């Protein structure tokens, strides 16, 4: 049928995945193309053009959602803008002092913080002060602002962060500063801390604003290239969205205005976690561990009670970032992770990656260093003639030669022994990260289901599960394009926050209600300016609360609290009870006799958009996998000493109810699934491949 269509695109380190949903009949098609690191938009447009070449009408694409690592990679590789900063007079040392806590080894005498995004040479002070209640103590020195803007322009700065004391209580000085800068320099990018993070604590607010200023020009340029390319390809839809770190999407326009760039730093990984929560809803209620293993890294998330765990404070590339984000951890364990021998004569894998260019040795693009993918193909887990459904052939001999020369000789190993060692290292690294990640959050992975996706996730899932004593693995129908599919399974989401520190018993209900309504009005205004229907928005309220004297706070949801007219005294009493309960659940105790403070007010605006709706087959009966799906056998080295004749199956030929025993390998366009000894697999009604282990 001719559509209409909804398109989800996920840009990875090696491949760009595209999922096209036909709204008329619910069917989906996928494309997988090589990523183009120099300009990721080119890879996206290449995939879109492939759909068009197949006869899809570009004007029938009514929705475009995009998950990207463009800002993350720019930060990791330090390819952001030249940033300057305007700060309250007398407080330019905040960036130097930062905070007492530091990452890494506390006994490291050579510890150094990352280089400043805005060095002192491009940090300018301006007189002007508000107190903690937002009352003006000293007017803004507009001449100093203008002079600073002129100097920053001369110094080659292209983006300016404005961070004034107590701007979260009164943003007028920051807003006036932006006006003055743009009068002097209309082309400048200006990030206000009162827009980016109107929240207490000076260093987190400054760091987050600096990150926004550093990355905004990168994202603006990228979205401009992508939008121009879509327009030229006649994909005219105005429903163009970017994935956010919080698991929702926002329009392109929102991503480049109003301090929202930092909300895209976990854009790519968040889509996969969101897909898991939505598409594996029943398992997500019981507990899921997601394992997104792509070309350059592996992203891990926990999902409990049907929703991914979420945080509001964190770090990326050792830089403080305090915005709502799904609770994810990333390690350098991807198919392109390079194996090498360190100075002590030990085998190591990563953190360097071959990426998309030149890629693993077996790609034949000039790569010389063996990678995890080279180890996988050397051991027989990958079909050299069916990579990407046969679109690309892999050179097994080149992989074996590189493994022997770059690793084997130095360690007195054969190529196969080196390959097995590489696989063992990367599998144990992923298992260890899941174990540590879970322990920090009080989660026992043994009770959870492992959901692997990404091109390499299902190749390595079983040994990871065995190491963690997990007995169940769920492989979705299209694991290689799972994150892209997740972009068609989420809503438009905006988060708003305002800090106002006050004892709870001194907060009048009508005052709290006023703050919440102002945040909600801001949400409606922004949604309307983005072309969304404000009347369709659903708002969720939260309070950040803490016991008086504590240095941290907890988020307390207010759903179901308050009368029809808004918050009342009973609502705030109930909020206090909820806070005590949350504190007891997280920290093991509550201090019900102690006073409580309100720190911040939060509002999440959500607008539902049509989603991909999988339909399960009914009356599924388990039967042996049909012979028609059997592709033959292949020698597979599950260990470095002995190969095993392993049955190869075509996943497209496995109907619902099909059962197969390990050792087996299931092949499909976008991924490969390994079913080792001791495991069996069956296809459920949603066409998920469920692996179970006998214990």
XYZ file of C-alpha atoms in Angstrom:
695
model
C 0.000 0.000 0.000
C 1.066 3.588 -0.477
C 1.030 4.715 3.142
C 0.869 7.048 4.927
C 4.195 6.198 6.553
C 5.991 6.954 9.805
C 9.787 6.758 9.754
C 12.161 6.084 12.663
C 15.925 6.545 12.190
C 18.722 5.626 14.603
C 22.302 6.640 13.803
C 24.896 4.315 15.303
C 28.665 4.298 15.226
C 28.832 1.767 12.385
C 25.375 1.554 10.828
C 22.320 3.770 10.487
C 19.023 1.921 10.955
C 15.712 3.000 9.457
C 12.255 1.572 10.182
C 9.314 2.546 7.954
C 5.851 1.932 9.411
C 2.904 1.694 7.043
C 0.078 3.248 9.061
C -2.579 1.670 6.818
C -1.782 -1.954 7.556
C 0.704 -1.813 10.441
C 3.531 -3.451 8.469
C 7.118 -2.299 8.814
C 10.175 -2.362 6.579
C 13.790 -1.805 7.588
C 16.910 -0.477 5.924
C 20.453 -0.603 7.282
C 23.129 1.598 5.724
C 26.667 2.538 6.670
C 26.957 5.546 8.964
C 28.844 8.575 7.696
C 30.759 9.981 10.699
C 31.980 13.084 8.847
C 28.357 14.137 8.304
C 25.803 11.701 9.813
C 22.987 13.383 7.865
C 24.333 11.826 4.653
C 23.810 8.301 5.972
C 20.281 9.159 7.077
C 19.430 10.613 3.680
C 20.968 7.585 1.940
C 18.577 5.316 3.852
C 15.593 7.550 3.097
C 16.485 7.551 -0.600
C 16.564 3.756 -0.614
C 12.945 3.657 0.505
C 12.058 6.208 -2.159
C 13.887 4.131 -4.801
C 11.680 1.179 -3.816
C 8.612 3.145 -4.837
C 7.633 4.812 -1.566
C 6.228 8.282 -2.167
C 8.251 10.803 -0.128
C 5.231 13.014 0.465
C 3.531 10.000 2.097
C 6.034 10.092 4.967
C 3.973 12.026 7.523
C 6.220 11.570 10.563
C 10.013 11.500 10.969
C 11.651 10.634 14.316
C 15.393 10.547 14.786
C 17.712 9.222 17.481
C 21.224 10.551 17.209
C 24.604 10.528 18.905
C 25.690 13.735 17.160
C 25.950 15.749 20.390
C 27.422 12.870 22.381
C 30.137 12.252 19.810
C 30.888 15.969 19.521
C 31.460 16.112 23.279
C 33.523 12.915 23.430
C 35.697 14.103 20.562
C 35.717 17.742 21.785
C 34.341 19.074 18.494
C 31.941 21.630 19.939
C 31.799 25.397 19.564
C 34.178 27.985 20.985
C 32.328 28.996 24.137
C 32.435 32.184 26.192
C 30.602 32.919 29.427
C 28.938 35.862 31.161
C 28.770 35.499 34.934
C 27.831 37.537 37.991
C 30.633 39.860 39.070
C 32.880 38.238 41.655
C 31.938 34.633 40.850
C 34.117 33.669 37.887
C 35.943 31.112 40.077
C 32.929 28.763 40.226
C 34.154 26.926 37.137
C 37.591 26.532 38.711
C 36.313 25.265 42.068
C 33.382 23.191 40.746
C 32.670 20.856 43.675
C 34.519 18.758 46.223
C 33.572 15.393 44.749
C 35.724 14.103 41.942
C 35.590 11.117 39.646
C 38.159 8.335 39.454
C 40.713 7.274 42.044
C 40.678 9.631 45.081
C 44.364 8.777 45.711
C 45.485 9.827 42.239
C 48.000 12.628 42.867
C 48.035 13.473 39.167
C 44.258 13.930 38.910
C 43.143 16.631 36.502
C 39.674 17.781 35.638
C 38.635 17.970 31.995
C 39.627 21.228 30.285
C 37.198 24.095 30.789
C 34.672 24.658 28.043
C 34.910 28.404 28.690
C 38.416 29.303 29.941
C 38.956 32.344 32.126
C 40.169 34.307 29.108
C 36.641 34.202 27.665
C 34.722 34.491 30.949
C 33.398 37.995 31.613
C 31.756 39.405 34.700
C 28.808 41.777 34.854
C 27.534 43.559 37.925
C 23.924 42.916 38.886
C 22.457 40.777 41.687
C 19.267 39.144 42.872
C 18.856 37.648 46.316
C 17.638 34.107 47.027
C 14.022 35.262 46.763
C 14.547 36.878 43.370
C 14.531 40.474 44.595
C 16.913 42.810 42.776
C 19.810 44.004 44.931
C 21.797 45.658 42.145
C 20.771 46.515 38.563
C 22.451 44.814 35.616
C 25.511 46.619 34.253
C 24.436 46.734 30.611
C 27.619 48.490 29.468
C 29.701 45.593 30.837
C 27.507 43.112 28.983
C 27.886 44.960 25.684
C 31.652 45.287 26.143
C 31.966 41.606 26.976
C 29.960 40.610 23.908
C 32.225 42.668 21.653
C 35.384 41.148 23.123
C 34.025 37.607 22.857
C 33.193 38.180 19.209
C 36.740 39.407 18.569
C 38.145 36.315 20.307
C 36.322 33.991 17.910
C 33.664 32.770 20.327
C 30.478 31.609 18.618
C 28.338 30.544 21.575
C 27.849 32.236 24.954
C 26.630 30.766 28.241
C 24.959 33.240 30.620
C 24.964 32.077 34.243
C 23.886 34.580 36.923
C 23.255 33.963 40.614
C 19.650 33.130 41.542
C 18.482 33.428 37.944
C 16.193 30.465 38.604
C 14.238 32.787 40.928
C 14.287 35.781 38.580
C 15.525 35.349 34.987
C 15.144 38.993 33.925
C 18.870 39.866 34.068
C 19.773 36.829 31.956
C 17.026 37.588 29.472
C 18.157 41.203 29.167
C 21.744 40.013 28.716
C 20.662 37.853 25.789
C 18.939 40.822 24.174
C 22.051 42.962 24.582
C 24.369 40.283 23.174
C 22.156 39.791 20.131
C 22.002 43.539 19.545
C 25.796 43.593 19.390
C 26.120 40.257 17.624
C 22.956 38.825 16.004
C 24.644 35.591 14.839
C 25.707 34.495 18.338
C 24.232 31.448 20.047
C 23.164 32.332 23.603
C 22.305 29.779 26.306
C 20.670 31.051 29.512
C 20.928 29.000 32.679
C 17.372 30.084 33.514
C 16.231 28.295 30.342
C 18.585 25.311 30.438
C 18.362 24.415 34.148
C 16.444 26.792 36.460
C 17.536 24.829 39.521
C 19.605 25.433 42.651
C 23.302 24.502 42.965
C 25.627 26.735 41.047
C 28.086 24.258 39.548
C 25.556 21.744 38.130
C 23.576 24.650 36.650
C 26.717 26.211 35.164
C 28.088 22.923 33.829
C 24.802 21.998 32.162
C 24.488 25.457 30.596
C 28.078 25.331 29.316
C 27.381 21.941 27.731
C 24.312 23.367 26.018
C 26.339 26.321 24.684
C 29.142 24.018 23.554
C 26.851 21.663 21.624
C 24.013 23.870 20.363
C 25.835 25.117 17.215
C 26.752 21.505 16.351
C 23.127 20.371 16.603
C 21.795 23.428 14.785
C 24.190 22.809 11.878
C 23.354 19.098 11.748
C 19.590 19.596 11.861
C 19.926 22.266 9.178
C 21.753 19.824 6.876
C 19.252 17.067 7.598
C 16.212 19.289 7.121
C 17.577 20.653 3.838
C 18.249 17.120 2.622
C 14.744 15.967 3.536
C 13.244 18.992 1.772
C 15.300 18.329 -1.349
C 14.128 14.718 -1.270
C 10.504 15.935 -1.073
C 9.990 14.591 2.452
C 8.003 17.681 3.372
C 6.455 16.613 6.676
C 6.754 19.187 9.443
C 6.458 16.420 12.034
C 10.198 16.017 12.482
C 11.299 14.912 15.904
C 14.470 14.163 17.862
C 14.722 11.577 20.616
C 15.466 12.976 24.062
C 17.413 11.486 26.941
C 14.153 11.102 28.916
C 12.642 8.619 26.449
C 10.321 11.095 24.708
C 10.695 13.025 21.469
C 10.707 16.745 20.774
C 10.308 18.669 17.505
C 13.426 19.779 15.632
C 12.517 23.372 16.450
C 12.551 22.681 20.199
C 15.947 20.977 19.997
C 17.723 24.093 18.769
C 16.007 26.735 20.879
C 15.330 27.398 24.519
C 18.268 25.471 25.948
C 17.092 21.981 24.928
C 20.245 20.754 23.162
C 21.560 19.016 26.302
C 18.405 16.898 26.346
C 19.736 14.986 23.320
C 22.979 13.703 24.852
C 21.500 10.223 25.456
C 19.196 10.351 22.445
C 20.392 7.146 20.770
C 20.460 4.745 23.750
C 17.168 6.085 25.144
C 15.218 4.936 22.087
C 16.170 1.300 22.656
C 15.199 1.361 26.324
C 11.894 2.994 25.428
C 11.236 0.329 22.782
C 11.887 -2.423 25.328
C 9.442 -0.937 27.834
C 6.734 -0.527 25.194
C 7.132 -3.602 22.979
C 7.945 -6.085 25.746
C 5.420 -4.635 28.171
C 4.610 -7.840 30.065
C 8.256 -8.687 30.634
C 8.991 -5.049 31.464
C 6.550 -5.243 34.381
C 8.482 -8.206 35.803
C 11.906 -6.779 34.967
C 14.153 -6.401 31.932
C 17.853 -5.821 31.396
C 18.512 -4.350 27.960
C 21.801 -5.012 26.194
C 22.235 -2.724 23.193
C 25.460 -3.870 21.537
C 26.203 -1.988 18.355
C 29.310 -1.165 16.407
C 31.179 0.990 18.918
C 29.642 0.492 22.359
C 27.162 -1.371 24.529
C 24.365 0.462 26.352
C 22.691 -1.149 29.359
C 19.421 -0.204 31.070
C 17.124 -1.712 33.700
C 13.358 -1.629 33.345
C 11.190 -2.275 36.415
C 7.448 -2.053 36.807
C 7.036 -1.378 33.102
C 9.148 1.784 32.906
C 12.892 2.411 32.508
C 14.711 3.687 35.569
C 15.316 7.432 35.363
C 17.811 9.892 36.844
C 17.980 13.682 37.031
C 21.675 14.039 37.812
C 24.619 12.482 36.054
C 27.782 12.864 34.056
C 28.785 12.464 30.460
C 32.440 12.488 29.445
C 33.274 13.456 33.064
C 31.121 16.592 32.843
C 28.170 17.282 35.117
C 24.777 17.146 33.412
C 21.583 17.554 35.453
C 18.645 16.887 33.144
C 16.041 14.094 33.248
C 17.396 11.010 31.477
C 16.801 7.291 31.373
C 19.225 5.518 33.694
C 21.748 4.085 31.236
C 25.354 3.020 31.368
C 27.643 2.717 28.370
C 30.843 0.715 27.949
C 33.249 0.309 25.044
C 32.108 -3.152 24.018
C 30.863 -3.058 20.443
C 31.432 -5.072 17.317
C 34.050 -2.551 16.221
C 35.989 -2.543 19.528
C 39.644 -3.178 18.708
C 41.614 -6.029 20.314
C 45.216 -5.335 21.252
C 48.026 -6.512 23.520
C 48.991 -4.076 26.267
C 52.465 -3.320 27.628
C 52.148 -6.088 30.206
C 51.486 -8.701 27.553
C 47.777 -9.014 28.325
C 44.942 -9.157 25.834
C 42.706 -6.064 25.900
C 39.587 -5.049 23.990
C 38.693 -1.367 23.413
C 38.104 1.407 24.194
C 39.320 2.236 20.675
C 36.858 1.347 17.939
C 37.229 0.807 14.214
C 33.859 2.524 13.754
C 32.222 2.641 10.345
C 35.371 3.742 8.559
C 37.522 1.729 8.099
C 35.566 -0.740 10.239
C 36.587 -4.305 11.175
C 39.232 -6.057 9.079
C 36.639 -8.378 7.561
C 34.817 -5.401 6.000
C 37.679 -4.989 3.525
C 37.720 -1.190 3.864
C 41.320 -0.898 4.992
C 40.991 -1.844 8.648
C 44.142 -3.513 9.976
C 43.339 -4.117 13.649
C 41.172 -7.098 14.657
C 37.861 -6.333 16.350
C 35.097 -8.195 18.165
C 33.329 -8.677 14.826
C 36.483 -10.261 13.410
C 36.532 -12.642 16.382
C 32.848 -13.482 15.856
C 33.306 -14.322 12.194
C 36.528 -16.252 12.804
C 34.686 -18.474 15.296
C 31.873 -19.079 12.791
C 29.091 -17.192 14.540
C 28.567 -14.876 11.558
C 27.849 -15.911 7.983
C 30.354 -14.135 5.706
C 27.948 -14.398 2.761
C 24.827 -13.213 4.610
C 25.961 -10.079 6.424
C 23.179 -7.476 6.203
C 21.120 -10.062 4.374
C 23.847 -10.639 1.801
C 24.307 -6.971 0.949
C 27.892 -7.134 2.201
C 30.411 -9.992 2.106
C 32.929 -10.474 4.897
C 36.518 -11.668 4.478
C 37.098 -14.504 6.968
C 40.701 -15.095 5.900
C 41.579 -11.432 6.488
C 40.145 -11.644 10.004
C 42.097 -14.816 10.811
C 45.311 -13.274 9.497
C 44.868 -10.087 11.536
C 44.013 -12.067 14.680
C 47.149 -14.149 14.295
C 49.511 -11.299 13.454
C 48.198 -8.590 15.800
C 47.260 -10.762 18.789
C 48.189 -14.414 18.387
C 51.921 -14.038 17.823
C 52.401 -11.749 20.805
C 50.554 -14.179 23.098
C 51.677 -17.478 21.506
C 48.097 -18.219 20.492
C 46.420 -19.451 17.370
C 44.009 -17.134 15.598
C 41.055 -19.106 16.966
C 42.413 -18.988 20.513
C 42.824 -15.229 20.170
C 39.277 -14.913 18.825
C 37.857 -16.964 21.702
C 39.798 -14.830 24.177
C 38.452 -11.621 22.660
C 34.890 -12.896 22.890
C 35.408 -14.006 26.484
C 36.769 -10.607 27.521
C 33.972 -8.599 25.942
C 31.276 -10.953 27.277
C 32.618 -10.768 30.820
C 32.952 -6.990 30.608
C 29.275 -6.655 29.708
C 28.239 -9.101 32.441
C 30.326 -7.275 35.032
C 28.820 -3.937 34.034
C 25.287 -5.340 34.357
C 26.175 -6.787 37.770
C 27.670 -3.530 39.061
C 24.911 -1.379 37.543
C 22.271 -3.566 39.168
C 24.007 -3.665 42.552
C 24.107 0.128 42.716
C 20.344 0.222 42.187
C 19.371 -2.751 44.338
C 18.426 -4.919 41.355
C 19.155 -8.651 41.075
C 19.525 -9.477 37.366
C 18.879 -13.207 38.003
C 15.192 -12.429 38.337
C 15.073 -10.428 35.102
C 14.833 -11.225 31.407
C 17.750 -10.186 29.189
C 16.687 -8.292 26.064
C 19.584 -7.983 23.590
C 19.432 -5.813 20.503
C 21.723 -3.905 18.214
C 23.569 -5.719 15.474
C 25.763 -7.742 17.866
C 23.595 -8.035 20.990
C 22.046 -11.431 20.270
C 25.418 -12.909 19.221
C 26.782 -12.361 22.732
C 23.621 -12.520 24.859
C 23.774 -16.159 25.978
C 27.279 -16.122 27.540
C 26.417 -12.822 29.264
C 23.216 -14.367 30.652
C 25.073 -17.478 31.808
C 27.626 -15.381 33.670
C 24.781 -13.542 35.423
C 22.824 -16.749 36.158
C 19.949 -15.444 34.042
C 17.745 -18.090 32.467
C 15.614 -16.177 29.963
C 16.481 -14.086 26.902
C 13.986 -12.250 24.681
C 15.221 -11.366 21.193
C 12.791 -9.029 19.400
C 11.824 -9.670 15.761
C 14.180 -6.969 14.445
C 16.980 -6.590 17.004
C 19.327 -4.692 14.707
C 16.755 -1.959 14.130
C 15.181 -2.059 17.592
C 16.262 1.443 18.620
C 14.931 2.877 15.370
C 11.637 1.097 16.016
C 11.605 2.634 19.498
C 11.301 6.046 17.877
C 7.860 4.961 16.673
C 6.849 3.872 20.183
C 7.047 7.053 22.217
C 5.320 10.391 22.790
C 6.314 14.034 22.631
C 7.685 14.848 26.084
C 8.953 18.115 27.601
C 10.321 18.523 31.126
C 10.213 21.742 33.161
C 11.690 22.565 36.542
C 11.894 25.565 38.866
C 13.741 25.672 42.167
C 12.384 27.497 45.190
C 13.795 26.303 48.496
C 11.267 26.585 51.334
C 10.152 24.478 54.348
C 7.105 22.421 53.400
C 5.057 23.789 56.301
C 5.697 27.305 54.965
C 4.481 26.551 51.431
C 0.901 27.800 50.938
C -1.002 25.369 48.690
C -2.093 28.173 46.376
C 1.541 29.299 45.999
C 2.617 25.771 44.952
C -0.375 25.583 42.620
C 0.633 28.899 40.999
C 4.159 27.639 40.290
C 2.883 24.402 38.778
C 0.388 26.252 36.590
C 3.066 28.653 35.368
C 5.222 25.689 34.332
C 2.231 24.074 32.637
C 1.408 27.320 30.825
C 4.992 27.436 29.569
C 4.561 23.892 28.317
C 1.355 24.775 26.474
C 2.991 27.812 24.900
C 5.990 25.825 23.666
C 3.842 22.981 22.364
C 1.699 25.458 20.451
C 4.783 27.141 18.959
C 6.029 23.708 17.867
C 2.831 22.909 16.013
C 1.442 20.550 18.664
C -2.029 20.725 20.186
C -1.675 22.124 23.735
C -5.143 20.812 24.600
C -3.864 17.269 24.040
C -1.107 17.638 26.624
C -1.206 15.602 29.818
C 0.804 17.070 32.695
C 2.492 15.148 35.502
C 3.656 17.018 38.600
C 6.485 16.234 41.010
C 8.158 17.871 43.980
C 11.834 17.557 44.816
C 11.875 17.159 48.605
C 14.430 16.505 51.345
C 14.778 16.459 55.094
C 16.072 19.795 56.370
C 19.865 19.709 56.326
C 20.212 17.006 53.694
C 22.386 17.684 50.655
C 20.228 15.740 48.210
C 16.552 15.478 47.398
C 14.104 12.876 46.112
C 11.444 13.193 43.442
C 7.916 12.794 44.785
C 5.149 12.265 42.205
C 1.884 14.069 42.910
C -0.412 11.963 40.726
C -3.812 11.543 42.333
C -3.130 14.310 44.858
C -5.256 17.443 45.161
C -8.823 18.458 44.578
C -10.302 19.487 41.239
C -9.387 23.111 41.906
C -5.735 22.324 42.570
C -3.502 21.632 45.549
C -4.786 22.029 49.087
C -3.461 21.424 52.608
C -4.401 17.738 52.482
C -2.440 17.360 49.242
C 0.764 18.665 50.823
C 0.267 16.371 53.824
C -0.033 13.434 51.440
C 3.080 14.599 49.572
C 4.995 14.484 52.865
C 3.786 10.921 53.495
C 4.868 9.880 50.020
C 8.292 11.420 50.548
C 8.785 9.474 53.797
C 7.791 6.271 52.006
C 10.125 6.891 49.075
C 12.999 7.738 51.430
C 12.412 4.517 53.370
C 12.290 2.436 50.192
C 15.475 3.906 48.730
C 17.572 4.475 51.870
C 16.070 1.953 54.269
C 14.784 4.468 56.800
C 12.568 7.533 57.197
C 12.614 10.410 59.693
C 8.930 11.175 60.020
C 9.577 13.488 62.966
C 11.990 15.713 61.011
C 10.949 18.808 59.031
C 10.918 18.576 55.241
C 11.882 21.143 52.607
C 10.573 21.633 49.088
C 13.523 22.219 46.768
C 12.090 22.224 43.244
C 8.859 21.924 41.292
C 8.768 19.674 38.221
C 6.264 19.289 35.415
C 6.355 16.791 32.561
C 4.191 17.569 29.537
C 3.269 14.588 27.364
C 1.414 14.618 24.054
C 0.522 11.226 22.673
C 1.327 10.493 19.039
C 0.290 7.431 17.005
C 2.576 4.488 17.691
C 3.538 1.168 16.206
C 1.082 -1.427 17.526
C 2.321 -5.035 17.253
C -0.400 -7.661 16.957
C 0.098 -11.115 18.451
C -0.950 -14.300 16.689
C -3.574 -16.252 18.593
C -3.658 -19.967 19.424
C 0.097 -20.455 19.097
C 1.137 -24.092 19.504
C 4.748 -25.087 20.053
C 6.025 -27.375 17.288
C 9.515 -28.238 15.988
C 10.971 -25.627 13.649
C 10.057 -26.438 10.022
C 12.692 -27.977 7.766
C 12.085 -25.207 5.222
C 13.684 -22.727 7.635
C 16.833 -24.832 7.936
C 19.664 -23.317 5.876
C 22.241 -26.018 6.571
C 25.081 -26.444 9.044
C 28.330 -24.643 9.788
C 31.401 -25.355 11.904
C 31.200 -23.036 14.908
C 33.909 -22.696 17.538
C 32.071 -22.276 20.845
C 35.484 -22.923 22.428
C 38.979 -22.486 21.018
C 39.641 -26.238 20.941
C 36.710 -27.878 19.203
C 34.289 -26.905 16.471
C 30.692 -28.062 16.430
C 28.433 -28.693 13.445
C 25.749 -26.160 14.173
C 22.339 -25.923 12.511
C 21.701 -22.579 10.789
C 18.134 -21.297 10.619
C 16.464 -18.526 8.622
C 14.450 -16.476 11.084
C 12.026 -15.357 8.393
C 11.072 -19.018 7.946
C 10.262 -19.611 11.622
C 6.508 -19.212 12.258
C 5.028 -18.528 15.682
C 5.346 -21.593 17.887
C 8.564 -22.865 16.284
C 10.911 -24.600 18.725
C 14.601 -25.319 18.193
C 17.401 -26.672 20.352
C 20.922 -25.429 20.843
C 23.461 -25.385 19.462
C 21.776 -23.371 16.731
C 22.295 -20.077 14.964
C 19.388 -18.012 13.646
C 20.181 -15.543 10.869
C 18.267 -12.507 9.647
C 18.895 -9.276 7.772
C 19.818 -7.103 10.739
C 21.304 -9.498 13.288
C 22.351 -13.029 14.218
C 21.096 -14.982 17.248
C 23.290 -17.621 18.888
C 21.588 -20.460 20.821
C 24.362 -22.443 22.594
C 24.322 -25.840 24.289
C 21.905 -26.019 27.192
C 19.516 -23.490 25.668
C 16.363 -23.906 23.636
C 14.403 -21.270 21.734
C 10.810 -20.797 20.685
C 8.943 -18.116 18.737
C 6.059 -16.485 20.625
C 2.928 -14.875 19.240
C 4.656 -11.514 18.762
C 7.446 -13.250 16.793
C 9.942 -12.701 19.598
C 12.532 -15.450 19.881
C 12.544 -16.596 23.520
C 15.678 -18.412 24.712
C 15.478 -20.410 27.949
C 18.235 -22.219 29.788
C 17.893 -25.399 31.782
C 19.402 -25.055 35.257
